[in-house]
mmCIF file of C-alpha atoms and ligand atoms in Angstrom:
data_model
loop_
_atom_site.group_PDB
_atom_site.id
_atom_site.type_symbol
_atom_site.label_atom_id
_atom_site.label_comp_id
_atom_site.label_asym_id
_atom_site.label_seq_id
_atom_site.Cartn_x
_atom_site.Cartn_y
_atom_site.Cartn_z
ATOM 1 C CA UNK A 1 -39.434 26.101 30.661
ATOM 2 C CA UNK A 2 -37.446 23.873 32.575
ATOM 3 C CA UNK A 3 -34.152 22.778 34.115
ATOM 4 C CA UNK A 4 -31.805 19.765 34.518
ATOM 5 C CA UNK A 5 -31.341 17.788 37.806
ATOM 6 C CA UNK A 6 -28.300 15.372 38.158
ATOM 7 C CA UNK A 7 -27.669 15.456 34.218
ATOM 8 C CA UNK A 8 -31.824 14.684 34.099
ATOM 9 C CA UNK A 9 -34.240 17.682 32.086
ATOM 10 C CA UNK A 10 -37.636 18.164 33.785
ATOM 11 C CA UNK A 11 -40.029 20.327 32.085
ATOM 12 C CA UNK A 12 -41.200 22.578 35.630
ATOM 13 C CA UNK A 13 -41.632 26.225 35.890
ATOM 14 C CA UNK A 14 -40.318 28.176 38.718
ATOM 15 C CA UNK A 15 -40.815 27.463 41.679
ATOM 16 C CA UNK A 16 -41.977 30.279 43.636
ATOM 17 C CA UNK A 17 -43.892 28.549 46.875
ATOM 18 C CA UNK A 18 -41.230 28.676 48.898
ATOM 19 C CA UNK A 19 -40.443 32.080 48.497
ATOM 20 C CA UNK A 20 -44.206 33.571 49.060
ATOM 21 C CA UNK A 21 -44.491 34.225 45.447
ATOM 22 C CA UNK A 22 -41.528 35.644 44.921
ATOM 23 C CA UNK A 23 -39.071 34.701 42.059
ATOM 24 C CA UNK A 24 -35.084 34.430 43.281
ATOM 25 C CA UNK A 25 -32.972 34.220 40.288
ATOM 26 C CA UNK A 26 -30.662 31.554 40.574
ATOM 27 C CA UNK A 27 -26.618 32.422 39.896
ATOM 28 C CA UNK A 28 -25.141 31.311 36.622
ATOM 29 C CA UNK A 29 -22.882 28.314 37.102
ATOM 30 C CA UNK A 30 -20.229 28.691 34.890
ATOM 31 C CA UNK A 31 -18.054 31.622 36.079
ATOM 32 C CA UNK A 32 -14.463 31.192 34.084
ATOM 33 C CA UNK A 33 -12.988 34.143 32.534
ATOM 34 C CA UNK A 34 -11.150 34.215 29.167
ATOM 35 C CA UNK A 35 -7.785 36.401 30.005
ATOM 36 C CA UNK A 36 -4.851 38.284 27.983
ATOM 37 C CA UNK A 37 -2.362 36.045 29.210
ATOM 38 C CA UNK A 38 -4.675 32.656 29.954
ATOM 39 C CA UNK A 39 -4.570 33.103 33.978
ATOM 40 C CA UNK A 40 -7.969 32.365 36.272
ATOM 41 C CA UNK A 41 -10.051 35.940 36.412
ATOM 42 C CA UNK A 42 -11.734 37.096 39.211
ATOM 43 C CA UNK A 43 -13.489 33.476 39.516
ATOM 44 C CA UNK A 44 -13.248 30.111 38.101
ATOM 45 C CA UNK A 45 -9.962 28.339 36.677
ATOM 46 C CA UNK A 46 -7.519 29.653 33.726
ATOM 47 C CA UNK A 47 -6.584 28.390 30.702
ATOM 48 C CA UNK A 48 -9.054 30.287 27.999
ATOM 49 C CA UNK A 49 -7.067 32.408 26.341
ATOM 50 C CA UNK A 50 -8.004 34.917 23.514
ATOM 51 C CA UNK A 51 -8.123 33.507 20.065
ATOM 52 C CA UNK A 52 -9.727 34.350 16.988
ATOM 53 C CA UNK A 53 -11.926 31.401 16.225
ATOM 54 C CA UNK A 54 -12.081 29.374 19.485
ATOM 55 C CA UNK A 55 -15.054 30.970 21.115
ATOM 56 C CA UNK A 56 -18.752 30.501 20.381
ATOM 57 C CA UNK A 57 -21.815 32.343 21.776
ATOM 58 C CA UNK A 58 -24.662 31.154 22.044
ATOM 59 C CA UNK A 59 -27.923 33.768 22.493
ATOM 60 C CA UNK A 60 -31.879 34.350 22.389
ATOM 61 C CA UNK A 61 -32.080 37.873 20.877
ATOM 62 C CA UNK A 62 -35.965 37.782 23.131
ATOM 63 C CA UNK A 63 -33.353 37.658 26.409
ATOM 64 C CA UNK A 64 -32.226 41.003 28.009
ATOM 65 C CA UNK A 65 -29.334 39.548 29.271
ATOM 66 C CA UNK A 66 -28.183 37.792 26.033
ATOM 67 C CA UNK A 67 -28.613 40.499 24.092
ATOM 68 C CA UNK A 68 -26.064 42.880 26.191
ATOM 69 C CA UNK A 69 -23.780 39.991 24.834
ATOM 70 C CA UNK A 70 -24.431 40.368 21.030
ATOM 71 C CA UNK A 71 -23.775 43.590 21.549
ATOM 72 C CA UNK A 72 -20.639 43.750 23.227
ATOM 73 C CA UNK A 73 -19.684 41.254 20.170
ATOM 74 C CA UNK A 74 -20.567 43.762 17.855
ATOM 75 C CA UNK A 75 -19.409 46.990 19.218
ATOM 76 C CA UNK A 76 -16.032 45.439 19.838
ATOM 77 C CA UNK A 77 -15.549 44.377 16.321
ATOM 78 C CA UNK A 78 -15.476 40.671 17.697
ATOM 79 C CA UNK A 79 -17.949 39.272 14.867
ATOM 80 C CA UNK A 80 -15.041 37.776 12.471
ATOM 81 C CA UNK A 81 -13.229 36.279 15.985
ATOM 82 C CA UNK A 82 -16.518 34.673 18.122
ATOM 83 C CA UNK A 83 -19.300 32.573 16.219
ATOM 84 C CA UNK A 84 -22.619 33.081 16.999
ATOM 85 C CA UNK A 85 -26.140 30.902 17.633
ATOM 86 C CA UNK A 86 -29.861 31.998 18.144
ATOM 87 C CA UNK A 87 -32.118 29.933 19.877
ATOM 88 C CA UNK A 88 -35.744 30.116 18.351
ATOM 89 C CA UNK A 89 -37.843 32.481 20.224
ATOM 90 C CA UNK A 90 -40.157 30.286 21.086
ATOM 91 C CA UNK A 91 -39.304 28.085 25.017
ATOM 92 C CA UNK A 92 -41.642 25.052 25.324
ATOM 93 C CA UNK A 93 -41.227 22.145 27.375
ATOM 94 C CA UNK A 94 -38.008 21.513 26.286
ATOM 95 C CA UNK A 95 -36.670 24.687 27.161
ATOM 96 C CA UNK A 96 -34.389 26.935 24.948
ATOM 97 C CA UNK A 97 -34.170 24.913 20.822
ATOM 98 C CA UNK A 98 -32.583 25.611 18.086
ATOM 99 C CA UNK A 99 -34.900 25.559 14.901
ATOM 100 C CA UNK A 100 -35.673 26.987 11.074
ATOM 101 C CA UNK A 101 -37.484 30.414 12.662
ATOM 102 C CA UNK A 102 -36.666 33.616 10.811
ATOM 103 C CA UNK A 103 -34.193 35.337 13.178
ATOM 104 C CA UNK A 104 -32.558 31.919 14.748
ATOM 105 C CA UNK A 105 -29.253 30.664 13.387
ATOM 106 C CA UNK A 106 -28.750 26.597 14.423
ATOM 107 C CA UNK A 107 -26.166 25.436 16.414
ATOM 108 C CA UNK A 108 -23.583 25.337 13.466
ATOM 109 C CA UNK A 109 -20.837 24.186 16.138
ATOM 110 C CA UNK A 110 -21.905 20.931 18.177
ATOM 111 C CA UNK A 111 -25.101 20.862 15.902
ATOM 112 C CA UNK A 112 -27.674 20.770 18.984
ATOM 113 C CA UNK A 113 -30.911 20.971 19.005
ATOM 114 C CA UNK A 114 -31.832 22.082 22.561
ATOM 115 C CA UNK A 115 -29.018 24.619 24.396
ATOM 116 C CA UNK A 116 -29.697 22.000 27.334
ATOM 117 C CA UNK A 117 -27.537 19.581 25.652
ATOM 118 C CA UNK A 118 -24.698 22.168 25.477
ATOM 119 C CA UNK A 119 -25.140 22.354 29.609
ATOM 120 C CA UNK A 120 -24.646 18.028 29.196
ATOM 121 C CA UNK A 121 -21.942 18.365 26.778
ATOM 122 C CA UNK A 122 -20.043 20.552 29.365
ATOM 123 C CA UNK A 123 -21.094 18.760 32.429
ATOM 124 C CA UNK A 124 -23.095 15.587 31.953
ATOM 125 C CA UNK A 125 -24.663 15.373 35.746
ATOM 126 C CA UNK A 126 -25.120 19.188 35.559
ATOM 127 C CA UNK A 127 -28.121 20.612 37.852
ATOM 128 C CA UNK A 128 -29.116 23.656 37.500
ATOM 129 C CA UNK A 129 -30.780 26.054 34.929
ATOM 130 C CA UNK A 130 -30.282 26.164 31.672
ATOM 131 C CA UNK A 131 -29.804 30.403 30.308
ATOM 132 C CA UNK A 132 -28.328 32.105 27.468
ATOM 133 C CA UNK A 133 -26.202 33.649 27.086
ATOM 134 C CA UNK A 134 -23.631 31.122 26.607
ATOM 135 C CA UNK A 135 -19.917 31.480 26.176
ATOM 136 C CA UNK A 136 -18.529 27.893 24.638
ATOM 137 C CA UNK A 137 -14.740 27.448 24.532
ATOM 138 C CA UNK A 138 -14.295 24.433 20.914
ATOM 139 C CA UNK A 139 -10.775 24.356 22.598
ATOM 140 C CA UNK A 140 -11.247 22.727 25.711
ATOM 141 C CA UNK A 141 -14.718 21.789 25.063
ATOM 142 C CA UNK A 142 -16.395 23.806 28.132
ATOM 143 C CA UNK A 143 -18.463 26.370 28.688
ATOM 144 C CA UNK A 144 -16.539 29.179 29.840
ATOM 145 C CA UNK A 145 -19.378 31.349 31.318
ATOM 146 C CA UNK A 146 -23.292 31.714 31.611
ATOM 147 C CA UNK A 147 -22.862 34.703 33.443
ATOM 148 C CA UNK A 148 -23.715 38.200 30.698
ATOM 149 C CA UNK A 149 -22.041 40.618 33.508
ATOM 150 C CA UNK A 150 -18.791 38.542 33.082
ATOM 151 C CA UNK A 151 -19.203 37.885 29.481
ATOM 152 C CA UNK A 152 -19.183 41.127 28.471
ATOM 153 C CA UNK A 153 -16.124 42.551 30.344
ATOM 154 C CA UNK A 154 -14.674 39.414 29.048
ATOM 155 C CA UNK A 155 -15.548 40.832 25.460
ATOM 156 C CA UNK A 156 -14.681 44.635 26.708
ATOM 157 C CA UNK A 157 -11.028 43.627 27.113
ATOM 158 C CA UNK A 158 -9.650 40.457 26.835
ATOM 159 C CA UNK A 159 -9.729 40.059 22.862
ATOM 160 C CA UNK A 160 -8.517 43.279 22.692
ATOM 161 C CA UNK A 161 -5.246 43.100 20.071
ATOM 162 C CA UNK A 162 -7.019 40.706 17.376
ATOM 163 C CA UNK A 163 -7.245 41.891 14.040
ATOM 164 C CA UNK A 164 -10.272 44.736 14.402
ATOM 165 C CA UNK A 165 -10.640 44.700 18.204
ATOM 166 C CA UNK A 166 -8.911 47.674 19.874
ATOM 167 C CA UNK A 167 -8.880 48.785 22.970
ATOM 168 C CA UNK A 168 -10.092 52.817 22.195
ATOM 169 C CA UNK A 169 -13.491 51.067 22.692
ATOM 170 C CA UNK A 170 -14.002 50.618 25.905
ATOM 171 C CA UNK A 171 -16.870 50.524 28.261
ATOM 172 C CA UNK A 172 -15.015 49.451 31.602
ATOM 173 C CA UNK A 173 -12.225 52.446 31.992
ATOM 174 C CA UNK A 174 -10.584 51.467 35.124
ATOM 175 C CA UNK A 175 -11.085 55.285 36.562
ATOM 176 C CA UNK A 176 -15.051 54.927 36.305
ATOM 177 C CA UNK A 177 -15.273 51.272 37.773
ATOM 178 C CA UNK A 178 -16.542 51.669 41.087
ATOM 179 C CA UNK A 179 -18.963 54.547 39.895
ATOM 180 C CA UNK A 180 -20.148 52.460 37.252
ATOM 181 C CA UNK A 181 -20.261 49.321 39.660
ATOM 182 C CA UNK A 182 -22.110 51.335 42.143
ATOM 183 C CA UNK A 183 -24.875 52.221 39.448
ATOM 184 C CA UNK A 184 -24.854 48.586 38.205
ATOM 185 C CA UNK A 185 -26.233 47.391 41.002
ATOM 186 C CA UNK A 186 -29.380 49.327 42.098
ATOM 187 C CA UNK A 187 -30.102 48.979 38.501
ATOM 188 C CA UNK A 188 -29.706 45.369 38.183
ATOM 189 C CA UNK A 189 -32.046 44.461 41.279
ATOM 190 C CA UNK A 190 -34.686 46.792 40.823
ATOM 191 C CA UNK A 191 -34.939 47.051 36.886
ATOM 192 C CA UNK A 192 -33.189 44.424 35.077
ATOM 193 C CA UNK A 193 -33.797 42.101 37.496
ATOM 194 C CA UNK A 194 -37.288 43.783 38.840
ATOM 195 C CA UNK A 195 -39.185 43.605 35.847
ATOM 196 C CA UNK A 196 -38.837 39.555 35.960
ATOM 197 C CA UNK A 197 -39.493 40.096 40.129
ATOM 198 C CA UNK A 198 -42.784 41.551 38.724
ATOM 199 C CA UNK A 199 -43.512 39.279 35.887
ATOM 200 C CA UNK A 200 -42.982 36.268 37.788
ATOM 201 C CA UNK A 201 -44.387 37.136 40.951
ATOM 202 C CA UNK A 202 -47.032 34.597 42.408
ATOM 203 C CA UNK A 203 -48.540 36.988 44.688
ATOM 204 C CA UNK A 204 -49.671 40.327 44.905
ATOM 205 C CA UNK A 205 -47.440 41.640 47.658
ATOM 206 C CA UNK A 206 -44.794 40.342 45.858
ATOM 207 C CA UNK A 207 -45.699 42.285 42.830
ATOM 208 C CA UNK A 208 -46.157 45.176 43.988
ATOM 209 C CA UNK A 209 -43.017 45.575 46.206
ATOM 210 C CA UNK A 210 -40.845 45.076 42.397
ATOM 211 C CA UNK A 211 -43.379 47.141 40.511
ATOM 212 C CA UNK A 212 -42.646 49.766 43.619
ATOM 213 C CA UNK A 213 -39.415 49.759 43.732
ATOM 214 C CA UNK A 214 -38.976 49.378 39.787
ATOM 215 C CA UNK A 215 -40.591 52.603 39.027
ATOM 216 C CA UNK A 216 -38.831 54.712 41.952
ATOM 217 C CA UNK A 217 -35.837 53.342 40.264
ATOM 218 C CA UNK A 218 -36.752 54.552 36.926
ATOM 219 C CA UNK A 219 -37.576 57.887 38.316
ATOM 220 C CA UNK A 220 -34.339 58.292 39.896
ATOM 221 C CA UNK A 221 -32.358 56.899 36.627
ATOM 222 C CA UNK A 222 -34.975 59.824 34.678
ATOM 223 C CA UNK A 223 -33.920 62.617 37.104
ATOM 224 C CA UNK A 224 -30.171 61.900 36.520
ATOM 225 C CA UNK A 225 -30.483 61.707 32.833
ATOM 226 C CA UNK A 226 -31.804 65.115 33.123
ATOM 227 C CA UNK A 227 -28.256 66.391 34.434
ATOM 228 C CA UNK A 228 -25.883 64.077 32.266
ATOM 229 C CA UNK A 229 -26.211 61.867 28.987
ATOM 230 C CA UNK A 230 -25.256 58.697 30.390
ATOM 231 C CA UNK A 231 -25.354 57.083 33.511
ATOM 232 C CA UNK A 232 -21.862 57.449 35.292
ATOM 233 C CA UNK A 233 -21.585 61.519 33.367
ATOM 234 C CA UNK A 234 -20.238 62.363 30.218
ATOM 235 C CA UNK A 235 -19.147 58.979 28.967
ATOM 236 C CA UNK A 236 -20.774 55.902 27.566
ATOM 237 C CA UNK A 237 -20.225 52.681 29.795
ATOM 238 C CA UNK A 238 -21.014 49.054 30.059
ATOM 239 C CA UNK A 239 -23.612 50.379 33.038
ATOM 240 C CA UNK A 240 -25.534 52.084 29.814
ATOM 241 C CA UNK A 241 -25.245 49.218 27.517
ATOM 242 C CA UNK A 242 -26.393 46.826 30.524
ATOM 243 C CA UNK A 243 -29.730 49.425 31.434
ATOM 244 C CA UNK A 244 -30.334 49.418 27.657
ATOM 245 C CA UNK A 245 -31.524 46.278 26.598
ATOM 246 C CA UNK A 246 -34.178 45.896 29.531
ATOM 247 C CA UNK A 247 -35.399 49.617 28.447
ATOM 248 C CA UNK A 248 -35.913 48.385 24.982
ATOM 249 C CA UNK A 249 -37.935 45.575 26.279
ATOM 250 C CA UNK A 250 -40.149 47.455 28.044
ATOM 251 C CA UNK A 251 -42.967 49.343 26.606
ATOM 252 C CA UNK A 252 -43.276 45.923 23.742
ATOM 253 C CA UNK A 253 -43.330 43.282 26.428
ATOM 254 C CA UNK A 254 -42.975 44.745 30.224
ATOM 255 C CA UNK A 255 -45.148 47.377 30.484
ATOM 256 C CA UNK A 256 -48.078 44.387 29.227
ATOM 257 C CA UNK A 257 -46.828 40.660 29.965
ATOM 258 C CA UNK A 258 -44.992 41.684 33.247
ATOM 259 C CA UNK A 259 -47.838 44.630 34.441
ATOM 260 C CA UNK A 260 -44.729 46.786 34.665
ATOM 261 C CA UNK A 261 -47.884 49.692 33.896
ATOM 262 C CA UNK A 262 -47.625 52.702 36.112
ATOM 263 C CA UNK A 263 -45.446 54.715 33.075
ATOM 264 C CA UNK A 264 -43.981 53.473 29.691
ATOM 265 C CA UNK A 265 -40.266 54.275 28.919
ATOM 266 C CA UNK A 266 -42.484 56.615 26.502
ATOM 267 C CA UNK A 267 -43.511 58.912 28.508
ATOM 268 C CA UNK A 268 -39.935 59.708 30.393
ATOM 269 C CA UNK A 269 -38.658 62.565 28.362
ATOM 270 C CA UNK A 270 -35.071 61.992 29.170
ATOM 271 C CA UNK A 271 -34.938 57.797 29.623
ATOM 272 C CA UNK A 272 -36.625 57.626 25.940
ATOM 273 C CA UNK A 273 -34.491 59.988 24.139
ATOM 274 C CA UNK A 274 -31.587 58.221 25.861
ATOM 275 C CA UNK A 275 -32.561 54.624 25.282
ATOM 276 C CA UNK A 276 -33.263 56.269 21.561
ATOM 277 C CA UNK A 277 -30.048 57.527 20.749
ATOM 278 C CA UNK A 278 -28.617 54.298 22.089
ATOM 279 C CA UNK A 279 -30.906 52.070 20.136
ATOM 280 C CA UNK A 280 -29.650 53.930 17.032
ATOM 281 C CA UNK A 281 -26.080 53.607 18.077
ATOM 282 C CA UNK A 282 -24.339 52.135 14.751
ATOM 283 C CA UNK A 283 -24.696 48.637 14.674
ATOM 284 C CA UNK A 284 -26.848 48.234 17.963
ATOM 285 C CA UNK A 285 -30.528 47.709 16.086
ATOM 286 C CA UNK A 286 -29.215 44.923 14.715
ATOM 287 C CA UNK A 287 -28.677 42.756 17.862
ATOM 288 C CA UNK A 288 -32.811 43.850 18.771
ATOM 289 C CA UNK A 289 -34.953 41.836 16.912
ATOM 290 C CA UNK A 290 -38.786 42.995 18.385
ATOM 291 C CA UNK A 291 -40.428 39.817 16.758
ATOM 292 C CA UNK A 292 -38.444 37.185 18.610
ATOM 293 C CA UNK A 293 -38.840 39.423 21.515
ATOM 294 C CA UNK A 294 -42.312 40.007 21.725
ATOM 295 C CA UNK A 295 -42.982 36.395 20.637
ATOM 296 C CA UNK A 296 -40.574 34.745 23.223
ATOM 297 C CA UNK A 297 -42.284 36.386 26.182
ATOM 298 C CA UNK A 298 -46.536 36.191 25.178
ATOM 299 C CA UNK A 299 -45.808 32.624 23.262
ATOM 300 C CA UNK A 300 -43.225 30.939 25.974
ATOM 301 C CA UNK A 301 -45.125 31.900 29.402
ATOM 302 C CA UNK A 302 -48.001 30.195 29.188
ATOM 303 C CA UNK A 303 -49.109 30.700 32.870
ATOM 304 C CA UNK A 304 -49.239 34.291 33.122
ATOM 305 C CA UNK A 305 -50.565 34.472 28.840
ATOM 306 C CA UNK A 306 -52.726 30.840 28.237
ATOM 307 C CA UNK A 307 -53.678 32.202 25.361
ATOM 308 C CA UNK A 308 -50.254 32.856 23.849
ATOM 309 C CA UNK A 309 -51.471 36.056 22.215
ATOM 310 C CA UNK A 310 -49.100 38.404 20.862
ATOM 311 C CA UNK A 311 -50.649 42.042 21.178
ATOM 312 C CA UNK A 312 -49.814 43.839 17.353
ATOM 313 C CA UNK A 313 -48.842 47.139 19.418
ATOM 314 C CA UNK A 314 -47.344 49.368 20.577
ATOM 315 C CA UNK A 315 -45.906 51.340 17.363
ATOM 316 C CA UNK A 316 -42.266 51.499 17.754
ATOM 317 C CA UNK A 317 -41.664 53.188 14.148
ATOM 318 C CA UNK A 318 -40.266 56.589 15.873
ATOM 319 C CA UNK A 319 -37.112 54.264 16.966
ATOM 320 C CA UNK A 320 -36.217 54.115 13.679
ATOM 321 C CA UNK A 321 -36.425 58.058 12.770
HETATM 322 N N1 LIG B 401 -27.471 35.706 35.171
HETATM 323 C C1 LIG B 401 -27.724 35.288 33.836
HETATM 324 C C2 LIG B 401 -29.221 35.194 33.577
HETATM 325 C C3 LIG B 401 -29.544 34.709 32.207
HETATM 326 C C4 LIG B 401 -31.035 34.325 32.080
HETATM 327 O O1 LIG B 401 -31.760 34.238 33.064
HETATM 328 N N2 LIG B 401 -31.493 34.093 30.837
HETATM 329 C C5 LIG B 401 -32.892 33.714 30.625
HETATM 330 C C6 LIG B 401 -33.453 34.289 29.362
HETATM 331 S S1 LIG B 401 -33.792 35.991 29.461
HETATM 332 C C7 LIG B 401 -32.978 32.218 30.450
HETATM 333 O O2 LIG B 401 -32.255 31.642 29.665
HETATM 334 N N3 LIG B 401 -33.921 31.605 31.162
HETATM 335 C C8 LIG B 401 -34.231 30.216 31.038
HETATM 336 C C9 LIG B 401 -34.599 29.602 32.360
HETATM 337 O O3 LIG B 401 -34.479 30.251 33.392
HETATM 338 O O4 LIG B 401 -35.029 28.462 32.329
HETATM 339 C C10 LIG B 401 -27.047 36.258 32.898
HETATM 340 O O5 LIG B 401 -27.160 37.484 33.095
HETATM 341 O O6 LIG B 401 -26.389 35.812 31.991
#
């Protein structure tokens, strides 16, 4: 774990003393958007327009936010048109590599070994953070966006028109956007975002206001599941896809590493069999890969598990029936 200053990497973990042991997220960076006709998006400057073959993405499949990414990819039909590259699931002191573990695929593109040199190749003084996912662009040599909200409305509509990728699938209808924005973000501070507040919290009061207002949040996502299937009513959104890959998470890795403990995802009725059917959505288990996952978190965090333990449990075998 660590991040780059002026172009420099330093191996430090986060830094949570001025914040009495909190953990802030940082914002992603790189905010560009790739658009039908080439022109700037809703940040950042133009010029990344959709082709078949000029993106890359780069992704942990252990990373919540990454893996919203490899789905979009795949439930768009974008495989054939945007490359792909797993980091191992192991982050030491150099951060995010790319290596020979089962489940990683190496940076086939710039051939890199560590994603921070990615960050260098796009800005060589860069400070900042170094997260997956990331969206490369081979044409003008950039990275387009670090930011998985953005990516994946990138990937909802932009490509839309290459061979395969139609726009019948589509997870941002304009009708439902402020309903599913206004779900989004409750749902991104206190669960997507609150089960890191949690994890990474340095002191108690600091844990327990996330682990607080993480499980209120739960119960009120529970309690509307038991009126509608998905999260905006009758239709399957990007806010689903978004809740979905921190649900699958939890009961291997939050509910444990993070002391996310007062329920498990297992015992709400209506939040498992949702999370369930959407696990077993075609071509969605294949973008969840539980080893990296469980491995990235008790391996890479090495001051809240020293002894890098992986627990064998729980048994996740009625996911797959
Ligand atoms: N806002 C970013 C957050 C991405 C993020 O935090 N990714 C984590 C992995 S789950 C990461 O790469 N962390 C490395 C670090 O913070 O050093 C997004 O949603 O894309």
């Amino acid at each position: 774990m660590g991040h780059l200053a002026n172009g420099k990497w330093l191996d430090e973990w986060y830094d949570t003393k001025s914040t009495g042991g909190k953990f802030a997220r940082t914002q992603a960076q790189f905010r560009n958007w790739v658009t039908m006709d080439g022109s700037p998006g809703p940040t950042g400057s133009g010029g990344f327009i959709p082709e078949s073959g000029r993106y890359h993405l780069y992704i942990s499949h252990a990373c919540p936010w990454a893996n919203r990414t490899a789905i979009f990819r795949t439930l768009k039909g974008l495989e054939p048109h945007i490359g792909i590259s797993v980091v191992d699931a192991y982050m030491g002191a150099e951060g995010w590599t790319f290596g020979q573990e089962a489940g990683s695929k190496p940076d086939s593109l710039l051939g890199k070994t560590r994603a921070y040199e990615i960050y260098l190749e796009a800005n060589p003084t860069y400070t900042g953070r170094v997260t997956v996912p990331i969206l490369w662009d081979t044409q003008l040599h950039t990275i387009v966006s670090n930011e998985s909200a953005d990516i994946i409305r990138m990937f909802n509509s932009a490509f839309n028109g290459l061979e395969g990728v139609t726009a019948d699938t589509n997870f941002y209808p304009a009708e439902l956007a402020d309903e599913i924005n206004a779900v989004n973000d409750p749902i991104y501070n206190d669960i997507n975002n609150g089960v890191y507040k949690a994890g990474f919290a340095t002191s108690t009061a600091a844990y327990e206001e996330a682990v607080t207002a993480l499980f209120e949040r739960l119960d009120w996502v529970e309690e509307k599941l038991s009126r509608q299937p998905y999260l905006v009513g009758d239709r399957l959104t990007e806010a689903d896809w978004r809740l979905f890959t921190t649900l699958i998470r939890f009961d291997p890795v939050y509910v444990g590493h993070f002391k996310c403990n007062i329920r498990r995802i297992a015992d709400y009725k209506n939040i498992y069999a949702y999370m369930k059917k959407l696990y077993q959505h075609p071509g969605v288990a294949k973008t969840i890969n539980f080893d990296h996952i469980k491995r990235h978190y008790y391996t890479s965090h090495k001051t809240i598990n020293p002894t890098g333990i992986v627990p064998l449990g729980p048994d996740l075998s009625d996911l797959e029936r």
